Amino acid sequence: MPYVVTERGCEPFKMTPEQVIEEVKRLNVRFIDLQFTDLPGRLQHTTITARELKLDSFELGIPKLDGSSIKGFAEIHKSDMVLMPDPSTFALIPWMPDQHRTARLICDVYWGFGEGRLSRDPRYIAQRAEQVLKDELGEDVISYWGPEPEFFIFDKVYLDVTTPFKGQSYQIESREAAWANMGSYYPIRFKEGYYPAPPHDTLAELRSECVRILEDYFHVPCLVHHHEVATAGQGEISVKHDLLTNAADALVTLKFVVKNVARMMGMIATFMPKPIFGDNASGMHVNVSVWRGGQNLFYDPEDPYSELSQLGRYFGGGLLDHAKSLAAIVAPTTNSYKRLVPGYEAPVYIAWSRRNRSACLRVPVYHKGPKAAAATKRLEFRPPDSSCNPYLCFAAILAAGLDGIKKKKDMGDPVDENIYLLTSEKRRELGIEELPGSLKEAVECLESDHEYLKP
């Protein structure tokens, strides 16, 4: 669930429908922004006046959606749909002016005429995945998810459409770029953007403002923000781990906030995986762990290599076994496969390790022992990028992991070498395969390997 950041730390943020109605009145909210995502993962919205939000809106829903106009939802002959707002997602949108004061609510999507949930609603798919976890491992079992989305923030982007119907190109301006000629700034050379201090990092204030808004208004606590490896304004903001659907809500909110804060500062943010040729691209490493009764089921102090339990190994085995088909869901754009190439720290190879960032699956080992590692032991799946739909991404990763547990698919031996430097013969000897090289190939892999996705 969302959180409130207090002096005592991050505490769960809960609101009932009655409290939402009271807050709307207390804050003099004029409009309610009803938000949801389409199947590809793009945030959609419709805005009602605050007086239209009533208590029964949370029980009956708000009949304001033509599903046939939303990608992946419905055909034109069955288009009437209802938006059911989730009161725990209530948040004031701080950049709206007082005369247009607006609050947002993330909604579940239902068929009209009382026909129940829309099975293609990405949020519903995420909620079902959480229930499948409980059905298979027990009602007291939960999973935690911590995404690490990367993005670029440019000063300007120009489209060149001088030759219509014959293709187009774009030009990027960034005060930080290796090619910049903008006066008093300090350009960052290709692949030298990781953790530089200001004045080289010109976007620390912008990222801090994003974190402030996420925490103070949208109840999304953040762990860290920093400049990333690429030139031209690449950054990352990591949010606190949460339950599957809540973590996806947080990621959708983060993208919404980053794009709008950048716009307010006269810049443009993009979560496109590979907007710049010749430099690192933007990924979204996904950290996952499974818990029961406050105990991390992925932690085992008796494992000398990475303190990873057998359950964690089976979960990871499922991720490796289905990595090729997962690619179509977690890296779902043609541009994603311009990122997934050797030489730019992208997780091309299907292998696992504890410290090795050339493998697609990693077991972080920053700490050791029950005092520190028991609470943080997790698997880090590295192929996803932020162009994906997070609800579908997390649900698919969970399905693959559960399939590994069900079929007891061990991860095999770790690879503790730089896989990029291994010869093709050595990779074959170690049984290391590669992720798909294109979206077409990834979709073909998904067509032949998708049974594990069925609940």
CSV table of C-alpha atoms in Angstrom, one decimal:
chain,number,residue,atom,x,y,z
A,1,MET,CA,0.0,0.0,0.0
A,2,PRO,CA,1.2,3.6,-0.3
A,3,TYR,CA,3.0,5.1,2.7
A,4,VAL,CA,3.2,8.3,4.7
A,5,VAL,CA,6.7,9.5,5.5
A,6,THR,CA,6.9,10.5,9.2
A,7,GLU,CA,9.6,11.1,11.8
A,8,ARG,CA,9.1,7.4,12.7
A,9,GLY,CA,9.8,6.3,9.2
A,10,CYS,CA,7.4,5.1,6.5
A,11,GLU,CA,4.0,4.1,7.7
A,12,PRO,CA,1.1,2.6,5.7
A,13,PHE,CA,-1.2,5.2,4.2
A,14,LYS,CA,-4.8,4.1,4.3
A,15,MET,CA,-7.9,6.0,3.4
A,16,THR,CA,-11.5,5.0,3.4
A,17,PRO,CA,-14.0,6.3,0.9
A,18,GLU,CA,-15.5,8.5,3.7
A,19,GLN,CA,-12.1,10.0,4.4
A,20,VAL,CA,-11.5,10.7,0.7
A,21,ILE,CA,-14.8,12.6,0.5
A,22,GLU,CA,-13.8,14.6,3.6
A,23,GLU,CA,-10.3,15.3,2.2
A,24,VAL,CA,-11.8,16.5,-1.1
A,25,LYS,CA,-13.9,19.0,0.9
A,26,ARG,CA,-11.1,20.0,3.3
A,27,LEU,CA,-8.6,20.7,0.5
A,28,ASN,CA,-11.2,22.5,-1.7
A,29,VAL,CA,-10.5,20.0,-4.5
A,30,ARG,CA,-12.3,21.1,-7.7
A,31,PHE,CA,-11.5,18.1,-10.0
A,32,ILE,CA,-10.8,14.4,-9.6
A,33,ASP,CA,-8.4,12.8,-12.0
A,34,LEU,CA,-9.3,9.1,-12.6
A,35,GLN,CA,-6.2,7.2,-13.7
A,36,PHE,CA,-5.6,3.7,-15.1
A,37,THR,CA,-3.2,2.2,-17.6
A,38,ASP,CA,-3.9,0.6,-21.0
A,39,LEU,CA,-2.5,-2.8,-21.9
A,40,PRO,CA,0.9,-1.4,-23.2
A,41,GLY,CA,1.3,0.5,-19.9
A,42,ARG,CA,0.6,4.1,-20.9
A,43,LEU,CA,-1.1,6.1,-18.2
A,44,GLN,CA,-4.7,7.2,-19.2
A,45,HIS,CA,-7.0,9.5,-17.4
A,46,THR,CA,-10.4,11.2,-17.4
A,47,THR,CA,-11.3,14.1,-15.1
A,48,ILE,CA,-14.6,14.6,-13.3
A,49,THR,CA,-15.7,17.5,-11.1
A,50,ALA,CA,-15.3,16.9,-7.4
A,51,ARG,CA,-19.1,17.0,-6.8
A,52,GLU,CA,-19.5,13.9,-9.0
A,53,LEU,CA,-17.4,11.8,-6.6
A,54,LYS,CA,-19.8,10.3,-4.0
A,55,LEU,CA,-19.6,7.5,-1.5
A,56,ASP,CA,-21.4,5.1,-3.9
A,57,SER,CA,-18.7,5.9,-6.5
A,58,PHE,CA,-16.4,3.5,-4.6
A,59,GLU,CA,-19.1,0.8,-4.7
A,60,LEU,CA,-20.8,1.2,-8.0
A,61,GLY,CA,-17.9,2.8,-10.0
A,62,ILE,CA,-18.0,5.8,-12.3
A,63,PRO,CA,-19.4,5.1,-15.8
A,64,LYS,CA,-17.0,7.2,-17.8
A,65,LEU,CA,-15.0,4.9,-20.0
A,66,ASP,CA,-15.3,3.8,-23.7
A,67,GLY,CA,-13.2,0.7,-23.6
A,68,SER,CA,-13.1,0.4,-27.4
A,69,SER,CA,-10.9,3.5,-27.5
A,70,ILE,CA,-8.3,2.1,-25.1
A,71,LYS,CA,-5.6,-0.2,-26.5
A,72,GLY,CA,-6.2,-3.8,-25.6
A,73,PHE,CA,-9.5,-3.4,-23.8
A,74,ALA,CA,-12.5,-4.1,-25.9
A,75,GLU,CA,-14.1,-4.0,-29.4
A,76,ILE,CA,-16.6,-1.3,-30.3
A,77,HIS,CA,-19.7,-3.4,-29.9
A,78,LYS,CA,-18.9,-4.0,-26.2
A,79,SER,CA,-17.4,-0.7,-25.1
A,80,ASP,CA,-19.2,0.5,-22.0
A,81,MET,CA,-16.9,0.3,-18.9
A,82,VAL,CA,-16.8,1.5,-15.3
A,83,LEU,CA,-13.9,3.0,-13.4
A,84,MET,CA,-13.8,1.9,-9.7
A,85,PRO,CA,-11.5,4.3,-7.7
A,86,ASP,CA,-9.1,2.9,-5.1
A,87,PRO,CA,-9.3,5.2,-2.0
A,88,SER,CA,-5.8,4.3,-0.9
A,89,THR,CA,-4.4,5.9,-4.0
A,90,PHE,CA,-5.9,9.4,-3.3
A,91,ALA,CA,-3.3,12.2,-3.8
A,92,LEU,CA,-3.3,15.9,-4.5
A,93,ILE,CA,-1.6,16.8,-7.7
A,94,PRO,CA,0.7,19.6,-6.6
A,95,TRP,CA,1.5,21.3,-9.9
A,96,MET,CA,-2.2,22.1,-10.7
A,97,PRO,CA,-3.1,25.7,-9.9
A,98,ASP,CA,-5.4,26.5,-7.0
A,99,GLN,CA,-8.3,27.4,-9.3
A,100,HIS,CA,-8.0,23.9,-10.9
A,101,ARG,CA,-7.0,22.0,-7.7
A,102,THR,CA,-7.0,18.4,-8.7
A,103,ALA,CA,-6.6,15.1,-6.8
A,104,ARG,CA,-5.9,11.7,-8.5
A,105,LEU,CA,-7.4,8.3,-7.8
A,106,ILE,CA,-6.0,5.1,-9.5
A,107,CYS,CA,-8.9,3.0,-10.7
A,108,ASP,CA,-9.8,-0.6,-11.4
A,109,VAL,CA,-11.6,-1.3,-14.6
A,110,TYR,CA,-15.0,-3.1,-14.8
A,111,TRP,CA,-17.3,-4.1,-17.6
A,112,GLY,CA,-20.5,-2.2,-17.7
A,113,PHE,CA,-23.9,-3.7,-17.0
A,114,GLY,CA,-22.6,-5.5,-13.8
A,115,GLU,CA,-20.5,-8.0,-15.7
A,116,GLY,CA,-17.5,-7.9,-13.3
A,117,ARG,CA,-13.8,-7.1,-13.7
A,118,LEU,CA,-12.2,-6.5,-17.1
A,119,SER,CA,-9.8,-9.4,-17.3
A,120,ARG,CA,-7.5,-7.3,-19.5
A,121,ASP,CA,-7.1,-4.5,-16.9
A,122,PRO,CA,-3.4,-4.7,-16.1
A,123,ARG,CA,-4.1,-3.8,-12.5
A,124,TYR,CA,-6.5,-6.8,-12.2
A,125,ILE,CA,-3.8,-9.1,-13.7
A,126,ALA,CA,-1.4,-7.9,-11.0
A,127,GLN,CA,-4.0,-8.5,-8.3
A,128,ARG,CA,-4.7,-11.9,-9.6
A,129,ALA,CA,-1.0,-12.7,-9.6
A,130,GLU,CA,-0.8,-11.9,-5.9
A,131,GLN,CA,-3.7,-14.2,-5.2
A,132,VAL,CA,-2.1,-17.0,-7.2
A,133,LEU,CA,1.0,-16.6,-5.0
A,134,LYS,CA,-1.2,-17.2,-1.9
A,135,ASP,CA,-3.1,-20.1,-3.5
A,136,GLU,CA,0.2,-21.9,-4.3
A,137,LEU,CA,2.3,-21.1,-1.2
A,138,GLY,CA,-0.2,-20.2,1.4
A,139,GLU,CA,-2.5,-17.3,2.4
A,140,ASP,CA,0.2,-15.8,4.7
A,141,VAL,CA,2.7,-15.5,1.9
A,142,ILE,CA,3.5,-12.2,0.2
A,143,SER,CA,6.0,-10.9,-2.3
A,144,TYR,CA,7.9,-7.6,-2.2
A,145,TRP,CA,9.0,-5.7,-5.3
A,146,GLY,CA,11.6,-3.0,-5.7
A,147,PRO,CA,12.0,-1.6,-9.2
A,148,GLU,CA,14.9,0.6,-10.2
A,149,PRO,CA,13.7,2.7,-13.1
A,150,GLU,CA,16.2,4.7,-15.2
A,151,PHE,CA,15.4,7.6,-17.5
A,152,PHE,CA,16.8,10.5,-19.4
A,153,ILE,CA,16.1,14.2,-18.9
A,154,PHE,CA,16.9,16.4,-21.9
A,155,ASP,CA,16.8,20.1,-22.4
A,156,LYS,CA,15.1,19.8,-25.8
A,157,VAL,CA,14.3,17.2,-28.5
A,158,TYR,CA,13.7,18.3,-32.0
A,159,LEU,CA,12.0,16.1,-34.6
A,160,ASP,CA,13.2,16.3,-38.2
A,161,VAL,CA,10.3,15.6,-40.5
A,162,THR,CA,11.4,17.6,-43.5
A,163,THR,CA,11.0,14.5,-45.7
A,164,PRO,CA,7.6,13.1,-44.7
A,165,PHE,CA,6.8,9.5,-45.5
A,166,LYS,CA,10.5,8.8,-46.0
A,167,GLY,CA,11.4,8.5,-42.3
A,168,GLN,CA,12.4,10.9,-39.6
A,169,SER,CA,15.1,11.6,-37.1
A,170,TYR,CA,15.5,13.5,-33.9
A,171,GLN,CA,18.1,15.8,-32.3
A,172,ILE,CA,18.8,15.9,-28.6
A,173,GLU,CA,20.0,18.9,-26.6
A,174,SER,CA,21.4,18.4,-23.1
A,175,ARG,CA,23.6,20.7,-21.1
A,176,GLU,CA,25.4,17.6,-19.8
A,177,ALA,CA,25.9,15.8,-23.1
A,178,ALA,CA,29.3,14.9,-24.4
A,179,TRP,CA,28.4,16.9,-27.6
A,180,ALA,CA,27.1,19.9,-25.7
A,181,ASN,CA,28.1,23.5,-26.5
A,182,MET,CA,26.0,25.3,-23.9
A,183,GLY,CA,28.5,27.6,-22.1
A,184,SER,CA,29.2,27.2,-18.5
A,185,TYR,CA,28.2,23.5,-17.9
A,186,TYR,CA,30.6,20.5,-17.5
A,187,PRO,CA,29.8,17.9,-20.2
A,188,ILE,CA,29.8,14.2,-19.2
A,189,ARG,CA,31.7,11.9,-21.5
A,190,PHE,CA,30.1,8.7,-22.8
A,191,LYS,CA,29.8,6.0,-20.1
A,192,GLU,CA,31.2,8.4,-17.4
A,193,GLY,CA,27.9,9.5,-15.9
A,194,TYR,CA,27.8,7.2,-12.8
A,195,TYR,CA,27.6,9.2,-9.6
A,196,PRO,CA,29.4,12.5,-10.7
A,197,ALA,CA,28.9,15.3,-8.2
A,198,PRO,CA,27.6,18.8,-9.2
A,199,PRO,CA,28.4,20.8,-11.2
A,200,HIS,CA,28.7,17.9,-13.6
A,201,ASP,CA,25.4,16.4,-12.3
A,202,THR,CA,23.1,19.3,-13.2
A,203,LEU,CA,19.9,17.4,-12.4
A,204,ALA,CA,20.2,16.6,-8.7
A,205,GLU,CA,17.8,19.3,-7.8
A,206,LEU,CA,15.2,18.1,-10.3
A,207,ARG,CA,15.5,14.5,-9.1
A,208,SER,CA,15.2,15.8,-5.5
A,209,GLU,CA,12.0,17.7,-6.4
A,210,CYS,CA,10.6,14.5,-7.9
A,211,VAL,CA,11.4,12.6,-4.7
A,212,ARG,CA,9.8,15.3,-2.5
A,213,ILE,CA,6.6,15.3,-4.5
A,214,LEU,CA,6.5,11.5,-4.6
A,215,GLU,CA,6.8,11.3,-0.8
A,216,ASP,CA,4.9,14.4,0.3
A,217,TYR,CA,1.9,14.2,-2.1
A,218,PHE,CA,1.7,10.7,-3.5
A,219,HIS,CA,2.9,8.7,-0.5
A,220,VAL,CA,5.6,6.8,-2.4
A,221,PRO,CA,8.7,6.6,-0.3
A,222,CYS,CA,12.0,6.6,-2.2
A,223,LEU,CA,15.3,5.0,-1.3
A,224,VAL,CA,17.9,6.8,-3.5
A,225,HIS,CA,18.3,9.0,-6.6
A,226,HIS,CA,21.4,9.5,-8.6
A,227,HIS,CA,22.9,10.2,-12.0
A,228,GLU,CA,23.3,7.1,-14.1
A,229,VAL,CA,26.1,5.9,-16.4
A,230,ALA,CA,25.2,7.6,-19.7
A,231,THR,CA,25.8,11.1,-20.7
A,232,ALA,CA,23.0,13.7,-21.4
A,233,GLY,CA,21.0,13.5,-18.2
A,234,GLN,CA,20.5,9.9,-17.4
A,235,GLY,CA,19.2,9.3,-13.9
A,236,GLU,CA,17.5,6.8,-11.6
A,237,ILE,CA,15.0,7.0,-8.7
A,238,SER,CA,14.5,3.8,-6.7
A,239,VAL,CA,11.3,3.5,-4.6
A,240,LYS,CA,10.9,1.5,-1.4
A,241,HIS,CA,9.9,-2.1,-1.9
A,242,ASP,CA,6.2,-2.9,-1.6
A,243,LEU,CA,3.6,-5.5,-2.5
A,244,LEU,CA,3.2,-6.3,-6.2
A,245,THR,CA,0.2,-4.2,-7.2
A,246,ASN,CA,1.3,-1.3,-4.9
A,247,ALA,CA,4.8,-1.3,-6.4
A,248,ALA,CA,3.3,-1.1,-9.9
A,249,ASP,CA,1.1,1.8,-8.8
A,250,ALA,CA,4.2,3.5,-7.4
A,251,LEU,CA,6.1,3.0,-10.7
A,252,VAL,CA,3.3,4.4,-12.8
A,253,THR,CA,3.1,7.4,-10.3
A,254,LEU,CA,6.9,7.9,-10.5
A,255,LYS,CA,6.8,8.2,-14.3
A,256,PHE,CA,3.9,10.6,-14.1
A,257,VAL,CA,5.8,12.8,-11.6
A,258,VAL,CA,9.1,12.7,-13.4
A,259,LYS,CA,7.6,13.7,-16.7
A,260,ASN,CA,5.6,16.6,-15.2
A,261,VAL,CA,8.4,18.0,-13.0
A,262,ALA,CA,10.7,18.0,-16.0
A,263,ARG,CA,8.1,19.8,-18.1
A,264,MET,CA,7.6,22.4,-15.3
A,265,MET,CA,11.4,23.0,-15.4
A,266,GLY,CA,11.4,23.5,-19.2
A,267,MET,CA,12.9,20.1,-19.9
A,268,ILE,CA,11.6,16.7,-21.3
A,269,ALA,CA,11.9,13.3,-19.5
A,270,THR,CA,11.8,10.0,-21.4
A,271,PHE,CA,11.7,6.4,-20.2
A,272,MET,CA,12.5,5.2,-23.7
A,273,PRO,CA,15.2,2.5,-23.3
A,274,LYS,CA,17.8,3.6,-25.8
A,275,PRO,CA,17.4,7.2,-27.0
A,276,ILE,CA,21.1,7.8,-27.5
A,277,PHE,CA,23.4,5.8,-29.9
A,278,GLY,CA,26.8,4.7,-28.5
A,279,ASP,CA,26.0,5.0,-24.8
A,280,ASN,CA,24.3,3.1,-22.1
A,281,ALA,CA,20.5,2.7,-22.2
A,282,SER,CA,17.9,2.9,-19.5
A,283,GLY,CA,16.8,-0.3,-17.8
A,284,MET,CA,14.6,-1.1,-14.8
A,285,HIS,CA,16.1,-3.8,-12.7
A,286,VAL,CA,13.4,-5.5,-10.6
A,287,ASN,CA,14.2,-6.8,-7.1
A,288,VAL,CA,11.8,-9.5,-5.7
A,289,SER,CA,11.6,-11.5,-2.5
A,290,VAL,CA,9.0,-13.8,-1.0
A,291,TRP,CA,8.0,-13.6,2.7
A,292,ARG,CA,5.9,-15.5,5.2
A,293,GLY,CA,5.0,-14.2,8.7
A,294,GLY,CA,7.8,-11.6,8.6
A,295,GLN,CA,10.4,-14.1,7.5
A,296,ASN,CA,12.3,-13.7,4.2
A,297,LEU,CA,11.9,-17.1,2.5
A,298,PHE,CA,14.8,-16.3,0.1
A,299,TYR,CA,17.3,-16.0,2.9
A,300,ASP,CA,19.4,-19.0,4.2
A,301,PRO,CA,22.4,-18.3,6.4
A,302,GLU,CA,23.7,-21.8,5.6
A,303,ASP,CA,24.3,-21.1,1.9
A,304,PRO,CA,28.0,-20.1,1.7
A,305,TYR,CA,27.9,-18.6,-1.8
A,306,SER,CA,25.1,-15.9,-1.5
A,307,GLU,CA,22.9,-16.9,1.5
A,308,LEU,CA,20.1,-17.7,-1.0
A,309,SER,CA,17.6,-20.3,0.1
A,310,GLN,CA,16.5,-23.3,-2.0
A,311,LEU,CA,13.2,-21.7,-2.6
A,312,GLY,CA,15.0,-18.7,-3.9
A,313,ARG,CA,17.0,-20.9,-6.2
A,314,TYR,CA,13.9,-22.5,-7.6
A,315,PHE,CA,12.3,-19.1,-8.1
A,316,GLY,CA,15.5,-17.9,-9.9
A,317,GLY,CA,15.5,-21.2,-11.9
A,318,GLY,CA,12.0,-20.3,-13.2
A,319,LEU,CA,13.3,-16.8,-14.3
A,320,LEU,CA,16.2,-18.3,-16.2
A,321,ASP,CA,14.1,-21.0,-17.8
A,322,HIS,CA,11.6,-18.5,-19.1
A,323,ALA,CA,13.9,-15.5,-19.6
A,324,LYS,CA,13.5,-15.6,-23.4
A,325,SER,CA,9.7,-15.5,-23.4
A,326,LEU,CA,9.6,-13.0,-20.5
A,327,ALA,CA,11.5,-10.6,-22.7
A,328,ALA,CA,8.4,-9.9,-24.8
A,329,ILE,CA,6.6,-8.7,-21.6
A,330,VAL,CA,9.4,-7.0,-19.6
A,331,ALA,CA,11.1,-5.4,-22.7
A,332,PRO,CA,8.2,-4.9,-25.0
A,333,THR,CA,9.3,-2.3,-27.6
A,334,THR,CA,11.5,-2.5,-30.7
A,335,ASN,CA,13.7,0.1,-29.0
A,336,SER,CA,14.2,-2.3,-26.0
A,337,TYR,CA,16.4,-4.5,-28.2
A,338,LYS,CA,18.7,-1.6,-29.1
A,339,ARG,CA,19.4,-1.7,-25.3
A,340,LEU,CA,19.8,-5.5,-25.0
A,341,VAL,CA,23.2,-5.7,-26.9
A,342,PRO,CA,26.7,-6.5,-25.5
A,343,GLY,CA,29.0,-3.7,-24.5
A,344,TYR,CA,26.7,-1.4,-22.6
A,345,GLU,CA,26.2,-3.2,-19.3
A,346,ALA,CA,22.9,-4.6,-20.6
A,347,PRO,CA,21.9,-8.1,-19.3
A,348,VAL,CA,22.1,-10.0,-22.6
A,349,TYR,CA,23.2,-13.4,-21.2
A,350,ILE,CA,21.0,-15.9,-19.4
A,351,ALA,CA,23.0,-16.7,-16.4
A,352,TRP,CA,23.1,-15.8,-12.7
A,353,SER,CA,25.7,-14.7,-10.2
A,354,ARG,CA,26.0,-12.8,-6.9
A,355,ARG,CA,28.1,-9.8,-7.9
A,356,ASN,CA,28.2,-10.2,-11.7
A,357,ARG,CA,26.3,-7.5,-13.6
A,358,SER,CA,26.9,-9.2,-16.9
A,359,ALA,CA,24.4,-11.9,-16.0
A,360,CYS,CA,20.7,-11.3,-16.3
A,361,LEU,CA,20.0,-12.5,-12.8
A,362,ARG,CA,21.9,-11.3,-9.7
A,363,VAL,CA,21.8,-12.0,-6.0
A,364,PRO,CA,22.9,-8.8,-4.3
A,365,VAL,CA,25.4,-9.5,-1.5
A,366,TYR,CA,26.1,-6.0,0.0
A,367,HIS,CA,25.7,-7.5,3.5
A,368,LYS,CA,26.2,-10.8,5.2
A,369,GLY,CA,24.5,-12.4,8.2
A,370,PRO,CA,21.1,-12.4,9.7
A,371,LYS,CA,21.4,-8.9,11.2
A,372,ALA,CA,21.6,-7.2,7.8
A,373,ALA,CA,21.1,-9.7,5.0
A,374,ALA,CA,17.9,-11.4,6.2
A,375,ALA,CA,15.8,-8.4,5.5
A,376,THR,CA,17.3,-7.6,2.2
A,377,LYS,CA,18.0,-10.9,0.5
A,378,ARG,CA,16.4,-10.9,-2.9
A,379,LEU,CA,16.8,-11.7,-6.6
A,380,GLU,CA,17.5,-8.9,-9.1
A,381,PHE,CA,16.1,-9.6,-12.5
A,382,ARG,CA,17.9,-7.2,-14.9
A,383,PRO,CA,16.3,-7.5,-18.4
A,384,PRO,CA,13.2,-5.3,-17.8
A,385,ASP,CA,13.1,-1.7,-18.9
A,386,SER,CA,10.7,1.2,-18.1
A,387,SER,CA,8.8,0.9,-21.4
A,388,CYS,CA,7.0,-2.1,-20.0
A,389,ASN,CA,3.7,-2.2,-18.3
A,390,PRO,CA,4.7,-2.7,-14.6
A,391,TYR,CA,1.6,-4.6,-13.7
A,392,LEU,CA,2.2,-7.1,-16.4
A,393,CYS,CA,6.0,-7.2,-15.9
A,394,PHE,CA,5.8,-8.0,-12.2
A,395,ALA,CA,2.9,-10.5,-12.7
A,396,ALA,CA,4.9,-12.3,-15.4
A,397,ILE,CA,8.1,-12.4,-13.3
A,398,LEU,CA,6.1,-13.9,-10.4
A,399,ALA,CA,4.5,-16.5,-12.7
A,400,ALA,CA,7.9,-17.6,-14.0
A,401,GLY,CA,9.3,-17.8,-10.4
A,402,LEU,CA,6.3,-19.8,-9.2
A,403,ASP,CA,6.7,-22.2,-12.1
A,404,GLY,CA,10.3,-22.7,-11.0
A,405,ILE,CA,9.2,-23.4,-7.5
A,406,LYS,CA,6.5,-25.8,-8.6
A,407,LYS,CA,8.8,-27.7,-11.0
A,408,LYS,CA,11.9,-27.4,-8.7
A,409,LYS,CA,14.0,-25.8,-11.4
A,410,ASP,CA,17.4,-25.1,-9.8
A,411,MET,CA,19.4,-22.2,-11.2
A,412,GLY,CA,22.5,-24.3,-11.8
A,413,ASP,CA,26.0,-23.1,-11.3
A,414,PRO,CA,26.7,-19.3,-11.0
A,415,VAL,CA,28.9,-17.6,-13.5
A,416,ASP,CA,31.5,-15.4,-11.8
A,417,GLU,CA,33.3,-14.1,-14.9
A,418,ASN,CA,32.7,-11.1,-17.2
A,419,ILE,CA,30.5,-12.9,-19.7
A,420,TYR,CA,31.0,-10.1,-22.2
A,421,LEU,CA,34.7,-11.2,-22.5
A,422,LEU,CA,34.0,-14.9,-22.9
A,423,THR,CA,34.4,-16.5,-26.3
A,424,SER,CA,31.3,-18.0,-27.9
A,425,GLU,CA,32.9,-21.4,-27.4
A,426,LYS,CA,33.3,-20.8,-23.7
A,427,ARG,CA,29.8,-19.6,-23.4
A,428,ARG,CA,28.5,-22.7,-25.1
A,429,GLU,CA,30.7,-24.8,-22.8
A,430,LEU,CA,29.0,-23.1,-19.8
A,431,GLY,CA,25.6,-23.5,-21.3
A,432,ILE,CA,25.0,-19.7,-21.4
A,433,GLU,CA,22.3,-18.6,-23.9
A,434,GLU,CA,21.3,-15.1,-25.0
A,435,LEU,CA,18.1,-13.2,-24.7
A,436,PRO,CA,16.2,-12.5,-27.9
A,437,GLY,CA,17.8,-10.1,-30.3
A,438,SER,CA,14.6,-8.4,-31.4
A,439,LEU,CA,11.0,-7.9,-30.4
A,440,LYS,CA,10.0,-10.3,-33.2
A,441,GLU,CA,12.2,-13.0,-31.8
A,442,ALA,CA,10.9,-12.4,-28.2
A,443,VAL,CA,7.3,-12.6,-29.3
A,444,GLU,CA,8.1,-15.9,-31.1
A,445,CYS,CA,9.6,-17.2,-27.8
A,446,LEU,CA,6.5,-16.1,-25.9
A,447,GLU,CA,4.2,-17.9,-28.5
A,448,SER,CA,6.1,-21.2,-27.8
A,449,ASP,CA,6.5,-20.7,-24.0
A,450,HIS,CA,3.5,-19.2,-22.3
A,451,GLU,CA,1.8,-22.0,-20.3
A,452,TYR,CA,3.5,-20.8,-17.1
A,453,LEU,CA,1.5,-17.5,-17.4
A,454,LYS,CA,-1.8,-19.3,-17.0
A,455,PRO,CA,-3.1,-19.2,-13.4
